[in-house]
Amino acid sequence: MYKPRIAPRLAAQERPRALRTLQSVAEGLKVYETVASGLRCGLFDWLETRGETPREEVAEGLRIHGSLCRSYLQVFCDLGLLVKEPGDRYRNSALASEALVSTSPLYQGTWFLQSGTEGSRWRSLDSTLRMEEPPRGAFADGPSEPFIQALAQRALQGELQGVVRAVTEWKGFAQTRELLDVGGGHGLYALALCQENRNLRATVLDKPHVIPFAEPYIAEAGLENRVQTRGGDAMEGELGGPYDLILVSHLLYKFRKELPDFLSRAAAALRPGGMLVSHHWFCRPGCTSSAPGIQDLEQCLQSFGHPLCHVETFLDLFREAGLEPLGEGVEIPGNLGPSLVHRACKPLGTPR
């Protein structure tokens, strides 16, 4: 328990040198909570349907206390999320319409809120830091639907677009007919690739309780006849196939001790001439990082404790599985730092 210490002359004390840093951190929390409250009360969706609206009507419509409403809305104006028009009228900015209105294809609200929800890794950071090793849990444990939705929204911050470019640049993509997305969760990677190739059919493989979370995305894309889901364990039973393309994104962290076995299983499920695509974060040699500390910590929290190690020998694992790498890793920018896409093909003439 904190026990106060009183200096002999309080008036002679200088301001704490760390005060500016602490104020900045505290301001960040206040801004986060303000934007989070706007999402939770439906501010951006409400304004999107109403358009330019007087402040009094905003307060009444969203049940915001009148004495607080002006300064509350001003925070969003300062952030560039609302625009204040003459006559004390407010509307969404283009930024808010794109990222904070729930009907937008680029909606980021669930991802944004996830950091502050009860049970998030950040809210339980104290206990997480004291664990002997990252929690694995039983096969049927987590993740929740909001967590999967947050992953989907994060993927649209640049990683999905980069991975799709790396796959579609492959000369065999136009002839690809069958895709397996291992640990695909929300299914957005499979959907994006099917949108780029009208002849492609995809299977999204994930835990049985996770698979239903992908179905609304598939229905919204109108691809129910080409994208199917399958519940199962990537390390148990057959992967099926043969597939022309197998994608595994941000999943191998949990199989880091079983990488040769996983890659051999994936190679066996590929058709000769098919391609395996791996998309993951890697630490630098010596398990160091060049990213800011908070970004590096979030990578660790998202990757079962640590990104993959030994990028310099990673492609050797593909060769040991009987696959031929297509060059070095392709760097993909993302909000948690760059990730790498590695591609390798199964040689023609290889027996299944």
mmCIF file of C-alpha atoms in Angstrom:
data_model
loop_
_atom_site.group_PDB
_atom_site.id
_atom_site.type_symbol
_atom_site.label_atom_id
_atom_site.label_comp_id
_atom_site.label_asym_id
_atom_site.label_seq_id
_atom_site.Cartn_x
_atom_site.Cartn_y
_atom_site.Cartn_z
ATOM 1 C CA MET A 1 0.000 0.000 0.000
ATOM 2 C CA TYR A 2 1.181 3.488 -0.874
ATOM 3 C CA LYS A 3 2.467 5.422 2.146
ATOM 4 C CA PRO A 4 2.798 9.167 1.497
ATOM 5 C CA ARG A 5 6.124 10.904 2.105
ATOM 6 C CA ILE A 6 6.055 14.618 2.882
ATOM 7 C CA ALA A 7 9.084 16.766 2.027
ATOM 8 C CA PRO A 8 10.357 19.246 4.685
ATOM 9 C CA ARG A 9 9.411 22.148 2.382
ATOM 10 C CA LEU A 10 6.620 21.238 -0.052
ATOM 11 C CA ALA A 11 6.733 24.628 -1.777
ATOM 12 C CA ALA A 12 10.394 24.119 -2.670
ATOM 13 C CA GLN A 13 9.815 20.894 -4.578
ATOM 14 C CA GLU A 14 10.316 20.913 -8.352
ATOM 15 C CA ARG A 15 7.765 19.352 -10.687
ATOM 16 C CA PRO A 16 8.469 15.634 -11.300
ATOM 17 C CA ARG A 17 10.675 15.302 -14.377
ATOM 18 C CA ALA A 18 8.547 12.422 -15.657
ATOM 19 C CA LEU A 19 5.359 14.488 -15.495
ATOM 20 C CA ARG A 20 5.138 15.257 -19.212
ATOM 21 C CA THR A 21 5.492 11.581 -20.090
ATOM 22 C CA LEU A 22 2.878 10.566 -17.537
ATOM 23 C CA GLN A 23 0.505 13.294 -18.701
ATOM 24 C CA SER A 24 0.843 12.104 -22.290
ATOM 25 C CA VAL A 25 0.037 8.533 -21.277
ATOM 26 C CA ALA A 26 -2.952 9.652 -19.213
ATOM 27 C CA GLU A 27 -4.219 11.840 -22.075
ATOM 28 C CA GLY A 28 -4.030 8.837 -24.376
ATOM 29 C CA LEU A 29 -6.265 6.856 -22.021
ATOM 30 C CA LYS A 30 -8.770 9.725 -21.808
ATOM 31 C CA VAL A 31 -8.935 10.037 -25.594
ATOM 32 C CA TYR A 32 -9.308 6.253 -25.984
ATOM 33 C CA GLU A 33 -12.189 6.164 -23.506
ATOM 34 C CA THR A 34 -13.896 9.094 -25.253
ATOM 35 C CA VAL A 35 -13.739 7.443 -28.681
ATOM 36 C CA ALA A 36 -14.766 4.108 -27.156
ATOM 37 C CA SER A 37 -17.810 5.738 -25.576
ATOM 38 C CA GLY A 38 -18.723 7.246 -28.948
ATOM 39 C CA LEU A 39 -18.656 3.800 -30.518
ATOM 40 C CA ARG A 40 -20.598 2.194 -27.690
ATOM 41 C CA CYS A 41 -23.356 4.811 -27.704
ATOM 42 C CA GLY A 42 -23.650 4.656 -31.504
ATOM 43 C CA LEU A 43 -22.588 8.254 -32.166
ATOM 44 C CA PHE A 44 -21.035 7.633 -35.596
ATOM 45 C CA ASP A 45 -23.773 5.321 -36.877
ATOM 46 C CA TRP A 46 -26.418 7.774 -35.660
ATOM 47 C CA LEU A 47 -24.817 10.776 -37.346
ATOM 48 C CA GLU A 48 -24.245 8.788 -40.549
ATOM 49 C CA THR A 49 -27.996 8.262 -40.920
ATOM 50 C CA ARG A 50 -28.975 11.755 -39.733
ATOM 51 C CA GLY A 51 -26.320 13.837 -41.415
ATOM 52 C CA GLU A 52 -25.571 17.345 -40.169
ATOM 53 C CA THR A 53 -27.343 17.690 -36.796
ATOM 54 C CA PRO A 54 -27.648 20.472 -34.183
ATOM 55 C CA ARG A 55 -25.825 19.790 -30.933
ATOM 56 C CA GLU A 56 -29.058 19.850 -28.904
ATOM 57 C CA GLU A 57 -30.509 17.064 -31.054
ATOM 58 C CA VAL A 58 -27.321 15.014 -30.700
ATOM 59 C CA ALA A 59 -27.563 15.330 -26.921
ATOM 60 C CA GLU A 60 -31.240 14.382 -26.909
ATOM 61 C CA GLY A 61 -30.936 11.572 -29.440
ATOM 62 C CA LEU A 62 -27.983 9.895 -27.711
ATOM 63 C CA ARG A 63 -29.008 10.843 -24.157
ATOM 64 C CA ILE A 64 -25.840 12.852 -23.502
ATOM 65 C CA HIS A 65 -26.040 15.389 -20.664
ATOM 66 C CA GLY A 66 -26.399 18.817 -22.207
ATOM 67 C CA SER A 67 -23.719 20.410 -20.042
ATOM 68 C CA LEU A 68 -21.144 17.877 -21.252
ATOM 69 C CA CYS A 69 -22.160 17.524 -24.891
ATOM 70 C CA ARG A 70 -20.304 20.532 -26.346
ATOM 71 C CA SER A 71 -16.890 19.576 -24.960
ATOM 72 C CA TYR A 72 -17.567 15.884 -25.639
ATOM 73 C CA LEU A 73 -18.208 16.519 -29.327
ATOM 74 C CA GLN A 74 -15.265 18.909 -29.513
ATOM 75 C CA VAL A 75 -12.907 16.029 -28.644
ATOM 76 C CA PHE A 76 -14.024 14.255 -31.817
ATOM 77 C CA CYS A 77 -13.629 17.445 -33.825
ATOM 78 C CA ASP A 78 -10.088 17.852 -32.474
ATOM 79 C CA LEU A 79 -9.341 14.279 -33.591
ATOM 80 C CA GLY A 80 -10.717 14.907 -37.083
ATOM 81 C CA LEU A 81 -13.561 12.431 -36.573
ATOM 82 C CA LEU A 82 -16.404 14.975 -36.517
ATOM 83 C CA VAL A 83 -16.863 18.253 -38.398
ATOM 84 C CA LYS A 84 -18.513 21.219 -36.722
ATOM 85 C CA GLU A 85 -20.553 23.325 -39.131
ATOM 86 C CA PRO A 86 -21.954 26.840 -38.540
ATOM 87 C CA GLY A 87 -24.918 26.942 -36.216
ATOM 88 C CA ASP A 88 -23.397 24.429 -33.757
ATOM 89 C CA ARG A 89 -24.182 21.514 -36.077
ATOM 90 C CA TYR A 90 -22.131 18.325 -36.329
ATOM 91 C CA ARG A 91 -21.534 15.588 -38.881
ATOM 92 C CA ASN A 92 -19.171 12.662 -39.381
ATOM 93 C CA SER A 93 -15.898 13.394 -41.111
ATOM 94 C CA ALA A 94 -14.847 11.204 -44.036
ATOM 95 C CA LEU A 95 -12.423 9.460 -41.667
ATOM 96 C CA ALA A 96 -15.207 8.479 -39.274
ATOM 97 C CA SER A 97 -17.531 7.377 -42.075
ATOM 98 C CA GLU A 98 -14.833 5.078 -43.410
ATOM 99 C CA ALA A 99 -13.542 3.509 -40.184
ATOM 100 C CA LEU A 100 -16.103 4.020 -37.403
ATOM 101 C CA VAL A 101 -19.493 3.486 -39.082
ATOM 102 C CA SER A 102 -20.460 -0.155 -38.654
ATOM 103 C CA THR A 103 -21.814 -0.542 -42.200
ATOM 104 C CA SER A 104 -18.480 0.464 -43.772
ATOM 105 C CA PRO A 105 -16.389 -2.341 -45.351
ATOM 106 C CA LEU A 106 -13.376 -0.840 -43.538
ATOM 107 C CA TYR A 107 -15.048 -0.609 -40.106
ATOM 108 C CA GLN A 108 -12.469 -0.731 -37.295
ATOM 109 C CA GLY A 109 -14.647 -0.249 -34.222
ATOM 110 C CA THR A 110 -14.511 -3.792 -32.844
ATOM 111 C CA TRP A 111 -10.720 -3.894 -33.207
ATOM 112 C CA PHE A 112 -10.437 -0.523 -31.463
ATOM 113 C CA LEU A 113 -12.679 -1.536 -28.558
ATOM 114 C CA GLN A 114 -11.030 -4.929 -28.102
ATOM 115 C CA SER A 115 -7.984 -3.489 -26.339
ATOM 116 C CA GLY A 116 -10.101 -2.049 -23.548
ATOM 117 C CA THR A 117 -12.662 -4.801 -23.030
ATOM 118 C CA GLU A 118 -12.675 -6.989 -19.949
ATOM 119 C CA GLY A 119 -10.605 -10.094 -20.584
ATOM 120 C CA SER A 120 -8.368 -8.508 -23.222
ATOM 121 C CA ARG A 121 -4.647 -9.172 -22.976
ATOM 122 C CA TRP A 122 -4.050 -5.529 -22.141
ATOM 123 C CA ARG A 123 -6.616 -5.408 -19.348
ATOM 124 C CA SER A 124 -5.098 -8.563 -17.825
ATOM 125 C CA LEU A 125 -1.476 -7.625 -18.524
ATOM 126 C CA ASP A 126 -0.385 -7.951 -14.874
ATOM 127 C CA SER A 127 -1.353 -11.630 -14.701
ATOM 128 C CA THR A 128 -0.099 -12.330 -18.234
ATOM 129 C CA LEU A 129 3.355 -10.987 -17.408
ATOM 130 C CA ARG A 130 3.618 -13.304 -14.410
ATOM 131 C CA MET A 131 2.791 -16.502 -16.279
ATOM 132 C CA GLU A 132 5.536 -19.094 -16.589
ATOM 133 C CA GLU A 133 4.646 -19.605 -20.251
ATOM 134 C CA PRO A 134 1.953 -18.283 -22.608
ATOM 135 C CA PRO A 135 -1.422 -19.979 -22.079
ATOM 136 C CA ARG A 136 -2.287 -22.646 -24.643
ATOM 137 C CA GLY A 137 -5.606 -23.802 -23.228
ATOM 138 C CA ALA A 138 -7.702 -26.732 -24.347
ATOM 139 C CA PHE A 139 -8.569 -27.165 -28.004
ATOM 140 C CA ALA A 140 -12.127 -25.944 -27.402
ATOM 141 C CA ASP A 141 -11.047 -22.797 -25.508
ATOM 142 C CA GLY A 142 -11.416 -19.276 -27.021
ATOM 143 C CA PRO A 143 -11.237 -17.119 -29.026
ATOM 144 C CA SER A 144 -14.502 -15.189 -28.847
ATOM 145 C CA GLU A 145 -16.471 -13.776 -31.761
ATOM 146 C CA PRO A 146 -15.489 -10.145 -30.964
ATOM 147 C CA PHE A 147 -11.849 -11.248 -30.894
ATOM 148 C CA ILE A 148 -12.200 -12.823 -34.363
ATOM 149 C CA GLN A 149 -13.973 -9.696 -35.611
ATOM 150 C CA ALA A 150 -11.114 -7.585 -34.259
ATOM 151 C CA LEU A 151 -8.593 -9.794 -36.093
ATOM 152 C CA ALA A 152 -10.583 -9.352 -39.304
ATOM 153 C CA GLN A 153 -10.574 -5.579 -38.942
ATOM 154 C CA ARG A 154 -6.848 -5.546 -38.132
ATOM 155 C CA ALA A 155 -6.134 -7.633 -41.243
ATOM 156 C CA LEU A 156 -7.694 -4.870 -43.351
ATOM 157 C CA GLN A 157 -5.141 -2.373 -42.022
ATOM 158 C CA GLY A 158 -2.720 -3.536 -44.729
ATOM 159 C CA GLU A 159 -1.713 -7.135 -44.049
ATOM 160 C CA LEU A 160 -4.505 -8.767 -46.041
ATOM 161 C CA GLN A 161 -3.873 -6.550 -49.032
ATOM 162 C CA GLY A 162 -0.143 -7.324 -48.932
ATOM 163 C CA VAL A 163 -0.625 -11.087 -48.608
ATOM 164 C CA VAL A 164 -3.109 -11.153 -51.486
ATOM 165 C CA ARG A 165 -0.637 -9.265 -53.686
ATOM 166 C CA ALA A 166 2.107 -11.752 -52.821
ATOM 167 C CA VAL A 167 -0.162 -14.687 -53.721
ATOM 168 C CA THR A 168 -1.645 -13.266 -56.919
ATOM 169 C CA GLU A 169 1.846 -12.435 -58.233
ATOM 170 C CA TRP A 170 2.531 -16.188 -58.390
ATOM 171 C CA LYS A 171 2.371 -17.297 -62.009
ATOM 172 C CA GLY A 172 0.261 -20.339 -61.072
ATOM 173 C CA PHE A 173 -2.489 -18.346 -59.360
ATOM 174 C CA ALA A 174 -4.698 -18.057 -62.436
ATOM 175 C CA GLN A 175 -4.842 -21.864 -62.658
ATOM 176 C CA THR A 176 -5.500 -22.321 -58.923
ATOM 177 C CA ARG A 177 -8.782 -24.069 -58.222
ATOM 178 C CA GLU A 178 -8.685 -25.318 -54.598
ATOM 179 C CA LEU A 179 -7.518 -23.320 -51.548
ATOM 180 C CA LEU A 180 -7.162 -24.376 -47.907
ATOM 181 C CA ASP A 181 -6.947 -21.516 -45.389
ATOM 182 C CA VAL A 182 -5.586 -23.146 -42.216
ATOM 183 C CA GLY A 183 -6.610 -21.336 -39.039
ATOM 184 C CA GLY A 184 -8.460 -18.858 -41.215
ATOM 185 C CA GLY A 185 -10.912 -17.773 -38.508
ATOM 186 C CA HIS A 186 -12.855 -14.915 -40.105
ATOM 187 C CA GLY A 187 -12.156 -16.217 -43.622
ATOM 188 C CA LEU A 188 -11.242 -12.831 -45.126
ATOM 189 C CA TYR A 189 -8.069 -14.140 -46.778
ATOM 190 C CA ALA A 190 -10.012 -16.903 -48.503
ATOM 191 C CA LEU A 191 -12.731 -14.466 -49.558
ATOM 192 C CA ALA A 192 -10.224 -11.958 -50.940
ATOM 193 C CA LEU A 193 -8.442 -14.613 -53.003
ATOM 194 C CA CYS A 194 -11.750 -15.958 -54.342
ATOM 195 C CA GLN A 195 -12.645 -12.423 -55.392
ATOM 196 C CA GLU A 196 -9.387 -12.288 -57.385
ATOM 197 C CA ASN A 197 -9.935 -15.690 -59.050
ATOM 198 C CA ARG A 198 -13.488 -16.545 -60.115
ATOM 199 C CA ASN A 199 -12.621 -20.213 -60.542
ATOM 200 C CA LEU A 200 -11.196 -20.624 -57.036
ATOM 201 C CA ARG A 201 -12.992 -22.598 -54.329
ATOM 202 C CA ALA A 202 -11.840 -22.336 -50.719
ATOM 203 C CA THR A 203 -12.077 -24.230 -47.438
ATOM 204 C CA VAL A 204 -11.527 -22.357 -44.172
ATOM 205 C CA LEU A 205 -10.249 -24.725 -41.472
ATOM 206 C CA ASP A 206 -10.376 -23.681 -37.816
ATOM 207 C CA LYS A 207 -11.605 -24.815 -34.422
ATOM 208 C CA PRO A 208 -15.231 -26.020 -34.554
ATOM 209 C CA HIS A 209 -16.510 -23.217 -32.311
ATOM 210 C CA VAL A 210 -14.650 -20.561 -34.367
ATOM 211 C CA ILE A 211 -15.914 -21.609 -37.792
ATOM 212 C CA PRO A 212 -19.431 -20.137 -37.364
ATOM 213 C CA PHE A 213 -17.844 -16.694 -36.915
ATOM 214 C CA ALA A 214 -16.738 -16.767 -40.580
ATOM 215 C CA GLU A 215 -20.183 -17.459 -41.969
ATOM 216 C CA PRO A 216 -21.539 -13.858 -41.829
ATOM 217 C CA TYR A 217 -18.489 -12.657 -43.799
ATOM 218 C CA ILE A 218 -18.973 -15.375 -46.402
ATOM 219 C CA ALA A 219 -22.664 -14.531 -46.750
ATOM 220 C CA GLU A 220 -21.988 -10.798 -47.009
ATOM 221 C CA ALA A 221 -19.502 -11.488 -49.833
ATOM 222 C CA GLY A 222 -22.078 -13.662 -51.609
ATOM 223 C CA LEU A 223 -19.604 -16.550 -51.848
ATOM 224 C CA GLU A 224 -21.511 -19.320 -50.039
ATOM 225 C CA ASN A 225 -21.266 -21.515 -53.131
ATOM 226 C CA ARG A 226 -17.462 -21.220 -53.325
ATOM 227 C CA VAL A 227 -16.225 -20.875 -49.739
ATOM 228 C CA GLN A 228 -16.938 -23.574 -47.168
ATOM 229 C CA THR A 229 -15.915 -23.931 -43.540
ATOM 230 C CA ARG A 230 -14.621 -27.001 -41.732
ATOM 231 C CA GLY A 231 -14.044 -27.488 -38.030
ATOM 232 C CA GLY A 232 -10.970 -29.441 -37.063
ATOM 233 C CA ASP A 233 -7.442 -29.516 -35.676
ATOM 234 C CA ALA A 234 -4.609 -28.663 -38.064
ATOM 235 C CA MET A 235 -2.356 -31.197 -36.318
ATOM 236 C CA GLU A 236 -4.872 -34.049 -36.079
ATOM 237 C CA GLY A 237 -6.359 -36.130 -38.874
ATOM 238 C CA GLU A 238 -5.936 -35.436 -42.573
ATOM 239 C CA LEU A 239 -5.942 -31.939 -44.011
ATOM 240 C CA GLY A 240 -7.720 -33.294 -47.070
ATOM 241 C CA GLY A 241 -7.002 -32.149 -50.584
ATOM 242 C CA PRO A 242 -5.210 -32.168 -52.827
ATOM 243 C CA TYR A 243 -5.122 -28.379 -52.827
ATOM 244 C CA ASP A 244 -3.510 -25.998 -55.305
ATOM 245 C CA LEU A 245 -2.876 -23.426 -52.589
ATOM 246 C CA ILE A 246 -2.548 -23.660 -48.799
ATOM 247 C CA LEU A 247 -2.392 -20.474 -46.741
ATOM 248 C CA VAL A 248 -1.406 -20.260 -43.074
ATOM 249 C CA SER A 249 -1.392 -16.778 -41.510
ATOM 250 C CA HIS A 250 -0.316 -15.950 -37.936
ATOM 251 C CA LEU A 251 -0.897 -19.533 -36.779
ATOM 252 C CA LEU A 252 2.503 -21.225 -36.614
ATOM 253 C CA TYR A 253 3.485 -19.499 -33.368
ATOM 254 C CA LYS A 254 1.453 -22.103 -31.476
ATOM 255 C CA PHE A 255 3.190 -24.889 -33.420
ATOM 256 C CA ARG A 256 6.719 -23.498 -33.158
ATOM 257 C CA LYS A 257 7.997 -26.784 -31.664
ATOM 258 C CA GLU A 258 6.196 -28.791 -34.338
ATOM 259 C CA LEU A 259 7.075 -26.821 -37.467
ATOM 260 C CA PRO A 260 8.656 -29.733 -39.411
ATOM 261 C CA ASP A 261 5.605 -31.902 -38.747
ATOM 262 C CA PHE A 262 3.163 -29.135 -39.682
ATOM 263 C CA LEU A 263 4.964 -28.305 -42.932
ATOM 264 C CA SER A 264 5.195 -31.971 -43.885
ATOM 265 C CA ARG A 265 1.446 -32.357 -43.333
ATOM 266 C CA ALA A 266 0.765 -29.278 -45.449
ATOM 267 C CA ALA A 267 3.102 -30.477 -48.203
ATOM 268 C CA ALA A 268 1.322 -33.838 -48.295
ATOM 269 C CA ALA A 269 -2.001 -32.051 -48.837
ATOM 270 C CA LEU A 270 -0.693 -30.037 -51.807
ATOM 271 C CA ARG A 271 -1.135 -31.069 -55.421
ATOM 272 C CA PRO A 272 2.181 -31.263 -57.336
ATOM 273 C CA GLY A 273 2.802 -27.748 -58.621
ATOM 274 C CA GLY A 274 0.770 -26.261 -55.752
ATOM 275 C CA MET A 275 2.005 -23.568 -53.380
ATOM 276 C CA LEU A 276 2.202 -23.220 -49.596
ATOM 277 C CA VAL A 277 2.066 -19.640 -48.257
ATOM 278 C CA SER A 278 3.210 -18.730 -44.732
ATOM 279 C CA HIS A 279 2.514 -15.278 -43.274
ATOM 280 C CA HIS A 280 4.063 -14.517 -39.865
ATOM 281 C CA TRP A 281 6.077 -12.132 -37.699
ATOM 282 C CA PHE A 282 9.725 -12.934 -36.992
ATOM 283 C CA CYS A 283 12.089 -11.623 -34.377
ATOM 284 C CA ARG A 284 15.563 -10.441 -35.358
ATOM 285 C CA PRO A 285 18.647 -12.588 -34.723
ATOM 286 C CA GLY A 286 19.258 -12.883 -31.000
ATOM 287 C CA CYS A 287 15.507 -12.429 -30.351
ATOM 288 C CA THR A 288 15.859 -8.648 -30.592
ATOM 289 C CA SER A 289 13.447 -6.171 -32.123
ATOM 290 C CA SER A 290 13.767 -2.823 -33.870
ATOM 291 C CA ALA A 291 10.110 -1.967 -33.185
ATOM 292 C CA PRO A 292 8.970 0.395 -30.416
ATOM 293 C CA GLY A 293 8.482 -1.441 -27.128
ATOM 294 C CA ILE A 294 4.676 -1.210 -27.089
ATOM 295 C CA GLN A 295 4.473 -2.578 -30.644
ATOM 296 C CA ASP A 296 6.876 -5.384 -29.845
ATOM 297 C CA LEU A 297 4.919 -6.282 -26.701
ATOM 298 C CA GLU A 298 1.653 -6.477 -28.642
ATOM 299 C CA GLN A 299 3.295 -8.774 -31.196
ATOM 300 C CA CYS A 300 4.276 -11.060 -28.330
ATOM 301 C CA LEU A 301 0.773 -10.971 -26.859
ATOM 302 C CA GLN A 302 -0.732 -11.798 -30.258
ATOM 303 C CA SER A 303 1.731 -14.593 -31.095
ATOM 304 C CA PHE A 304 1.496 -16.916 -28.092
ATOM 305 C CA GLY A 305 4.417 -15.251 -26.348
ATOM 306 C CA HIS A 306 6.905 -14.546 -29.107
ATOM 307 C CA PRO A 307 7.145 -14.174 -32.906
ATOM 308 C CA LEU A 308 8.866 -16.972 -34.827
ATOM 309 C CA CYS A 309 12.636 -17.246 -34.487
ATOM 310 C CA HIS A 310 15.459 -18.015 -36.942
ATOM 311 C CA VAL A 311 14.125 -16.422 -40.097
ATOM 312 C CA GLU A 312 17.539 -17.130 -41.659
ATOM 313 C CA THR A 313 16.854 -20.897 -41.579
ATOM 314 C CA PHE A 314 13.070 -20.846 -41.961
ATOM 315 C CA LEU A 315 13.126 -21.787 -45.656
ATOM 316 C CA ASP A 316 15.236 -24.845 -44.849
ATOM 317 C CA LEU A 317 12.167 -26.272 -43.118
ATOM 318 C CA PHE A 318 10.241 -25.983 -46.386
ATOM 319 C CA ARG A 319 13.006 -27.799 -48.254
ATOM 320 C CA GLU A 320 13.035 -30.551 -45.638
ATOM 321 C CA ALA A 321 9.297 -30.964 -46.233
ATOM 322 C CA GLY A 322 9.933 -31.456 -49.962
ATOM 323 C CA LEU A 323 8.979 -27.959 -51.084
ATOM 324 C CA GLU A 324 10.915 -25.515 -53.258
ATOM 325 C CA PRO A 325 10.946 -21.929 -51.892
ATOM 326 C CA LEU A 326 10.090 -19.114 -54.288
ATOM 327 C CA GLY A 327 12.745 -16.599 -53.317
ATOM 328 C CA GLU A 328 13.129 -14.994 -49.902
ATOM 329 C CA GLY A 329 10.381 -13.653 -47.677
ATOM 330 C CA VAL A 330 8.206 -10.788 -48.920
ATOM 331 C CA GLU A 331 7.870 -8.028 -46.304
ATOM 332 C CA ILE A 332 4.317 -6.901 -45.571
ATOM 333 C CA PRO A 333 3.762 -3.669 -43.597
ATOM 334 C CA GLY A 334 1.224 -3.775 -40.782
ATOM 335 C CA ASN A 335 0.096 -1.833 -37.732
ATOM 336 C CA LEU A 336 2.188 -4.114 -35.485
ATOM 337 C CA GLY A 337 5.290 -3.874 -37.640
ATOM 338 C CA PRO A 338 6.324 -5.789 -40.759
ATOM 339 C CA SER A 339 5.483 -9.449 -41.264
ATOM 340 C CA LEU A 340 6.934 -11.855 -43.822
ATOM 341 C CA VAL A 341 5.271 -13.945 -46.505
ATOM 342 C CA HIS A 342 7.196 -17.076 -47.511
ATOM 343 C CA ARG A 343 6.102 -19.076 -50.563
ATOM 344 C CA ALA A 344 7.140 -22.566 -51.580
ATOM 345 C CA CYS A 345 5.888 -24.940 -54.272
ATOM 346 C CA LYS A 346 5.573 -28.692 -54.414
ATOM 347 C CA PRO A 347 7.636 -29.927 -57.376
ATOM 348 C CA LEU A 348 5.790 -31.389 -60.331
ATOM 349 C CA GLY A 349 6.065 -35.149 -60.469
ATOM 350 C CA THR A 350 6.057 -35.464 -56.671
ATOM 351 C CA PRO A 351 3.833 -38.396 -55.650
ATOM 352 C CA ARG A 352 1.071 -37.660 -53.164
#
